[in-house]
Short mmCIF file of C-alpha atoms and ligand atoms in Angstrom, two decimals:
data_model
loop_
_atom_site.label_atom_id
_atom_site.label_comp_id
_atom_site.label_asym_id
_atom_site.label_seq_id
_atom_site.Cartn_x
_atom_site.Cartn_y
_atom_site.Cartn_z
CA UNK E 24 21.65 42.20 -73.80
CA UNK E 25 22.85 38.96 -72.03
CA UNK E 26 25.00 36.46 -73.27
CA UNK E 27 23.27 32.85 -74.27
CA UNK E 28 26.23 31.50 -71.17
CA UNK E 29 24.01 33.30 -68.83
CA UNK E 30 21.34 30.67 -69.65
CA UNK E 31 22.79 28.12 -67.50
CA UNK E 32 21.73 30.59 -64.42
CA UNK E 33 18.14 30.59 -65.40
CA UNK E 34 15.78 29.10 -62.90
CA UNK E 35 13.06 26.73 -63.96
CA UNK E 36 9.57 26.88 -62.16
CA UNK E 37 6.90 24.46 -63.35
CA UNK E 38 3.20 26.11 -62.05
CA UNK E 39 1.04 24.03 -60.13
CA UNK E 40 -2.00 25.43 -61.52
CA UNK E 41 -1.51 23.18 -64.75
CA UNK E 42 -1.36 20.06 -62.73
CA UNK E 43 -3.79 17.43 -62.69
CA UNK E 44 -4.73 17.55 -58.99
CA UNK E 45 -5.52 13.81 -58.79
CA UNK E 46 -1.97 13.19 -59.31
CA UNK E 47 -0.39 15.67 -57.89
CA UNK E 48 1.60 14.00 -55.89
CA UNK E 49 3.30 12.01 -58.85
CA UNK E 50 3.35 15.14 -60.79
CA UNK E 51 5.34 17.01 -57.92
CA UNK E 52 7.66 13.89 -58.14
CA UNK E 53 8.17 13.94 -61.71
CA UNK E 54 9.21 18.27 -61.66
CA UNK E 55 11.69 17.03 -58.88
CA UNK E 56 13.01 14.20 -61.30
CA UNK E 57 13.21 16.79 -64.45
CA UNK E 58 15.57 18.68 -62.51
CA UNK E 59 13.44 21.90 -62.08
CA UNK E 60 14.31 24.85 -59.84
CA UNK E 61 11.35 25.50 -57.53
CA UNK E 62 7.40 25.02 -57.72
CA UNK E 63 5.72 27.85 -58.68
CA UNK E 64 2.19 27.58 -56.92
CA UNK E 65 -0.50 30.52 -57.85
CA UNK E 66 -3.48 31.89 -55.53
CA UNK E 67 -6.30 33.74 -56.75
CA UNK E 68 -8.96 35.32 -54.87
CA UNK E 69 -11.62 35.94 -57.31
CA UNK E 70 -10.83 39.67 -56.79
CA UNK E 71 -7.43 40.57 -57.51
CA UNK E 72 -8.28 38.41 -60.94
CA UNK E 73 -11.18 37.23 -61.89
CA UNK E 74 -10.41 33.46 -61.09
CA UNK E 75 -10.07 31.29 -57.78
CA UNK E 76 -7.14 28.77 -57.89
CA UNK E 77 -5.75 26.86 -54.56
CA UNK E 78 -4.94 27.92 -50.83
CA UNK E 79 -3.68 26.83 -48.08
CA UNK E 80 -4.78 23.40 -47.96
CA UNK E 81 -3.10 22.44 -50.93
CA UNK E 82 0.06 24.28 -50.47
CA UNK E 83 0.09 21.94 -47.36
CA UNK E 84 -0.09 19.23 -49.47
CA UNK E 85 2.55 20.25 -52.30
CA UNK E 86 5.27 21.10 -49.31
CA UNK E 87 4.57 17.41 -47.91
CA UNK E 88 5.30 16.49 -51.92
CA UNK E 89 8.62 18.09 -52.68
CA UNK E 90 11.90 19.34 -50.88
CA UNK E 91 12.20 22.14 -54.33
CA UNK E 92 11.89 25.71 -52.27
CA UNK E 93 8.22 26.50 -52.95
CA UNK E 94 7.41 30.22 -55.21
CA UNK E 95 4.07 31.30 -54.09
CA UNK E 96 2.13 33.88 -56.06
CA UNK E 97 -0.56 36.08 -54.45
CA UNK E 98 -2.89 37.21 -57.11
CA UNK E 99 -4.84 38.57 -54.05
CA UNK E 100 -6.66 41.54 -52.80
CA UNK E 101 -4.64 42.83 -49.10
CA UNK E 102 -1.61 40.59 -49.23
CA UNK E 103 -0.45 41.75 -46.39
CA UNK E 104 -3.48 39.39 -44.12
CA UNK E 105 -1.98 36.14 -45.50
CA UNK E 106 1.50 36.08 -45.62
CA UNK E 107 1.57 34.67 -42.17
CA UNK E 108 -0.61 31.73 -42.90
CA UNK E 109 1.34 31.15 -46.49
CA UNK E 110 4.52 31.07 -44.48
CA UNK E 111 2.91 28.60 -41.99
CA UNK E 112 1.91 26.22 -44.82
CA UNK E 113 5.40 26.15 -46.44
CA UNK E 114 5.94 28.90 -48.66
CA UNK E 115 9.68 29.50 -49.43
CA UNK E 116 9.14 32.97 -51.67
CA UNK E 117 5.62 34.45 -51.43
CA UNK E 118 5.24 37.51 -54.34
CA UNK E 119 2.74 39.80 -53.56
CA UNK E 120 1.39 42.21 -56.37
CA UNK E 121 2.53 45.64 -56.32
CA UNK E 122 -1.33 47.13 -57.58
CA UNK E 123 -3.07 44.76 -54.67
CA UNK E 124 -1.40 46.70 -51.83
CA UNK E 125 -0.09 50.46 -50.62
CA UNK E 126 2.42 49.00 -48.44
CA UNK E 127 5.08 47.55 -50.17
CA UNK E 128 8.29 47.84 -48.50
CA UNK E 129 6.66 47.36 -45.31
CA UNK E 130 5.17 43.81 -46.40
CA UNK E 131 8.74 42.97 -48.25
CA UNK E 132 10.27 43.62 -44.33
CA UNK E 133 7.58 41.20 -42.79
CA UNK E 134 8.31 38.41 -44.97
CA UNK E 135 11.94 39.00 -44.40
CA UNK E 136 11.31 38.98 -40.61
CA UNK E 137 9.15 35.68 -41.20
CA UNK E 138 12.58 34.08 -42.87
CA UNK E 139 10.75 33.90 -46.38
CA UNK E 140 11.81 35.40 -49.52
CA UNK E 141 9.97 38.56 -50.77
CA UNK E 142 9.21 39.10 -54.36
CA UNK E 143 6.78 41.74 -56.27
CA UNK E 144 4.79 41.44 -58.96
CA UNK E 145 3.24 43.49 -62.02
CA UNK E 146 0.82 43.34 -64.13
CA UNK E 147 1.00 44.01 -68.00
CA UNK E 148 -0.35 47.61 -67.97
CA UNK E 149 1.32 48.43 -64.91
CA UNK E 150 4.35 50.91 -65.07
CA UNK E 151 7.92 49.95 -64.06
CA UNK E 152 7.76 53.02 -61.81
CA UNK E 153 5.48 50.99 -58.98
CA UNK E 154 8.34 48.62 -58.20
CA UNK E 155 11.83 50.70 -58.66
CA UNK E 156 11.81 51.90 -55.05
CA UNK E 157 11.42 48.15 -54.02
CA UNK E 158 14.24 46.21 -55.95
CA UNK E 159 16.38 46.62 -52.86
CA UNK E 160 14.15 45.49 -50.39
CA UNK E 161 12.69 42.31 -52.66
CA UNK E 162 14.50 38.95 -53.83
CA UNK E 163 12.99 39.22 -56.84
CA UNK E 164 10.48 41.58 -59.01
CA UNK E 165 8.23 39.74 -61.21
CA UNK E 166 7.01 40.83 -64.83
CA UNK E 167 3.89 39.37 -65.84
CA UNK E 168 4.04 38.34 -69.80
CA UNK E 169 0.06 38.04 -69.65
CA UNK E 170 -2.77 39.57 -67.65
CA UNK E 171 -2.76 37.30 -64.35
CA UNK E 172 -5.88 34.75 -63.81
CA UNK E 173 -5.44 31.63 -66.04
CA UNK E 174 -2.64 29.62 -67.71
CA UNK E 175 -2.60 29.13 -70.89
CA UNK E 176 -2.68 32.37 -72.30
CA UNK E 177 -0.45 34.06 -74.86
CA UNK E 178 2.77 35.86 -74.03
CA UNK E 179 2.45 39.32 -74.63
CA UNK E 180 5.41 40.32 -76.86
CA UNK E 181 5.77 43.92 -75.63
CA UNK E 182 7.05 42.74 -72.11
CA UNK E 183 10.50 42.04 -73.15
CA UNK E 184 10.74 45.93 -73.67
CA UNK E 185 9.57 46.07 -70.33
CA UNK E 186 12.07 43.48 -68.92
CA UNK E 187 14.90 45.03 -70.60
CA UNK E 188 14.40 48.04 -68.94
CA UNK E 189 13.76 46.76 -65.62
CA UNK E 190 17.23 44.43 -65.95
CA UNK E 191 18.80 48.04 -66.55
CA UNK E 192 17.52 49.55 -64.38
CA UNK E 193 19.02 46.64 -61.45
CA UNK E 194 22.03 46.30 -63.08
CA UNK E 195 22.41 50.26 -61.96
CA UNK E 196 21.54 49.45 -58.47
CA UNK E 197 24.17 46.78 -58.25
CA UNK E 198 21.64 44.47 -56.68
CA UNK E 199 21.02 40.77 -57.18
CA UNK E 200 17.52 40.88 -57.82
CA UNK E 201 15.73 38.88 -59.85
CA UNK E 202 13.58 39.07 -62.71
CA UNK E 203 10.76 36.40 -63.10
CA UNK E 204 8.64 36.04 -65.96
CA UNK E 205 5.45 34.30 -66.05
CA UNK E 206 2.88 34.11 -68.52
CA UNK E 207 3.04 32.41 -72.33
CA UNK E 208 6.14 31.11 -71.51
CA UNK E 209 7.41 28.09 -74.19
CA UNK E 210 9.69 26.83 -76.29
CA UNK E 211 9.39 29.64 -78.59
CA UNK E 212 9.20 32.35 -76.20
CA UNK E 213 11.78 31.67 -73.14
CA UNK E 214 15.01 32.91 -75.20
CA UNK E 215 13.38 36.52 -75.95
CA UNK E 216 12.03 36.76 -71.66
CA UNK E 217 15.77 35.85 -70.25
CA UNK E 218 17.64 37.85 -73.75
CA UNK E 219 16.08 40.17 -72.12
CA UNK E 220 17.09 40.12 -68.60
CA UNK E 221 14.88 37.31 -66.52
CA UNK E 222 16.66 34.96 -64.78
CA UNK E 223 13.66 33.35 -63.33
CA UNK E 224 10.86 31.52 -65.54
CA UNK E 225 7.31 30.24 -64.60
CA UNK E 226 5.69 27.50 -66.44
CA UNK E 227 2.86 25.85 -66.54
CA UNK E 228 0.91 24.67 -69.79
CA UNK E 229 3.86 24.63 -71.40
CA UNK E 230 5.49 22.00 -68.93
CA UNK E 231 2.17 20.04 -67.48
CA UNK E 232 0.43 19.06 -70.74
CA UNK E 233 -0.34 15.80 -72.17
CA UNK E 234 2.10 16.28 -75.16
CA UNK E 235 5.30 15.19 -73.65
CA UNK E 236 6.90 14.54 -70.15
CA UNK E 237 7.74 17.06 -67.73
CA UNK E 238 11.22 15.71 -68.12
CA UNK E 239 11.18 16.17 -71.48
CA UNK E 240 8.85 19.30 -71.85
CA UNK E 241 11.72 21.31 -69.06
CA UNK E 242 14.38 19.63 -71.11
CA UNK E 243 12.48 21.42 -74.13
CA UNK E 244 12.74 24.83 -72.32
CA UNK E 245 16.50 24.95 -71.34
CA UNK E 246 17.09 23.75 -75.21
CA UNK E 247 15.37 26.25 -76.43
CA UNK E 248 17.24 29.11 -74.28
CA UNK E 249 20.48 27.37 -76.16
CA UNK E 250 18.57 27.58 -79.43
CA UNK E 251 18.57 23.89 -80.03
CA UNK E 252 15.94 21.75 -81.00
CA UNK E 253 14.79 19.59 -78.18
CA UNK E 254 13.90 16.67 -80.66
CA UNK E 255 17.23 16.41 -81.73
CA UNK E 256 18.30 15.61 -78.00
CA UNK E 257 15.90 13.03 -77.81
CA UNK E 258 13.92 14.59 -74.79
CA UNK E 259 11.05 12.41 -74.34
C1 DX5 H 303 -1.33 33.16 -64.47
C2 DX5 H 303 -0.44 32.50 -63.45
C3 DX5 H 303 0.62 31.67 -64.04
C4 DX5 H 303 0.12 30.51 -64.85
C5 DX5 H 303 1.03 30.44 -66.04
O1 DX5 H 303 -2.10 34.14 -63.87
O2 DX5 H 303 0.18 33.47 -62.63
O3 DX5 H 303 1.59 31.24 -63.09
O4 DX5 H 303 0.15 29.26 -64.19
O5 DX5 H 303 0.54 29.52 -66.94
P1 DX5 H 303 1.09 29.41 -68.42
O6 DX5 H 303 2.56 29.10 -68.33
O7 DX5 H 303 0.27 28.31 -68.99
O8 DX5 H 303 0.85 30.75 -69.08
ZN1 ZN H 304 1.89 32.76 -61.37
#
């Protein structure tokens, strides 16, 4: 298990998809000002998951809103058609989904080649096995804590077995991947995901709501990795 000093390495990533799209501009501001780590910004096909989120357009829009490297996450069908585009539109990382193609290591090479950052993804029921072979070739595998398609869904609790064993089984390779987590992730969960092993955290109704600021709500996630109570450090 990791120490609670590894916390201070743990990467914040507000999602997108909980934004309020009228103001996203202001809200892109306000996740600079809070002092998170990168944008995480989710596409969905309406295949891959049963839900259609934002493209290309948009992502235009978000890299014209922030200088944070932009995390994009293809819940799609055939990765391997877009990256290209994503790139074009300002993706920094673009994480592809180890179930929605049979090429893996290829497509990590191509969005090395592109200058990008390669990550893969897996879903909840999917075995650790799909993504061993690829923890050289990616920046970072992510575990999903719920089954991809909407925010605000609960964390499922027997993922931090899984991420245990996946930070295991990198720590034997000696390689710097990372582990993301995304899915469920609040106050109450964060310290179990990166206990675990993730080093890398997605966010989004847990950071974008109407209960707090973004500044305080991210404040209220990096407290609760120290096991403090945000309240008492008057995050507002
Ligand atoms: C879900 C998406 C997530 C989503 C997380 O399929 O991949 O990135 O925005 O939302 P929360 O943090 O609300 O579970
Ligand atoms: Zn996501």
């Amino acid at each position: 298990m990791s120490s609670a000093s590894d916390s201070s390495q743990v990467l914040i990533g507000p999602s997108v998809l909980s934004a309020d799209f009228l103001e996203l501009g202001e809200q892109l501001a306000e996740i600079d000002r809070a002092g998170a780590d990168y944008v995480h910004f989710d596409v969905m096909d309406g295949r891959f998951v049963p839900n259609i989120s934002i493209g290309l357009p948009v992502l235009e829009a978000t890299r014209r809103g922030t200088t944070l490297p932009i995390d994009v996450h293809l819940m799609v069908v055939e990765p391997e058609r877009w990256i290209d585009e994503f790139a074009g539109a300002g993706a920094d990382i673009m994480t592809f989904h180890a179930e929605g193609t049979p090429h893996g290591h290829r497509l990590a090479e191509a969005i090395w080649s592109l200058g990008k950052k390669p990550g893969v993804a897996i879903n909840p029921a999917t075995p650790l096995a799909m993504v061993e072979e690829l923890i050289p070739a990616v920046h970072q595998v992510l575990v999903m804590t719920v089954n991809p398609g909407f925010g605000g869904q609960t964390f499922i609790e027997s993922m931090v077995a899984k991420i245990a064993r996946l930070r295991a089984l990198i720590d034997e390779t000696g390689s710097d991947c990372l582990i993301q987590v995304d899915g469920g992730i609040n106050r109450s969960t964060i310290a179990r995901a990166v206990s675990a092993g993730a080093r890398s955290v997605v966010a989004g109704s847990s950071i974008l709501n109407d209960d707090d600021s973004i500044a305080g709500n991210v404040a209220a996630l990096r407290a609760a990795l120290h096991g403090e109570d945000a309240d008492r450090l008057g995050a507002s």
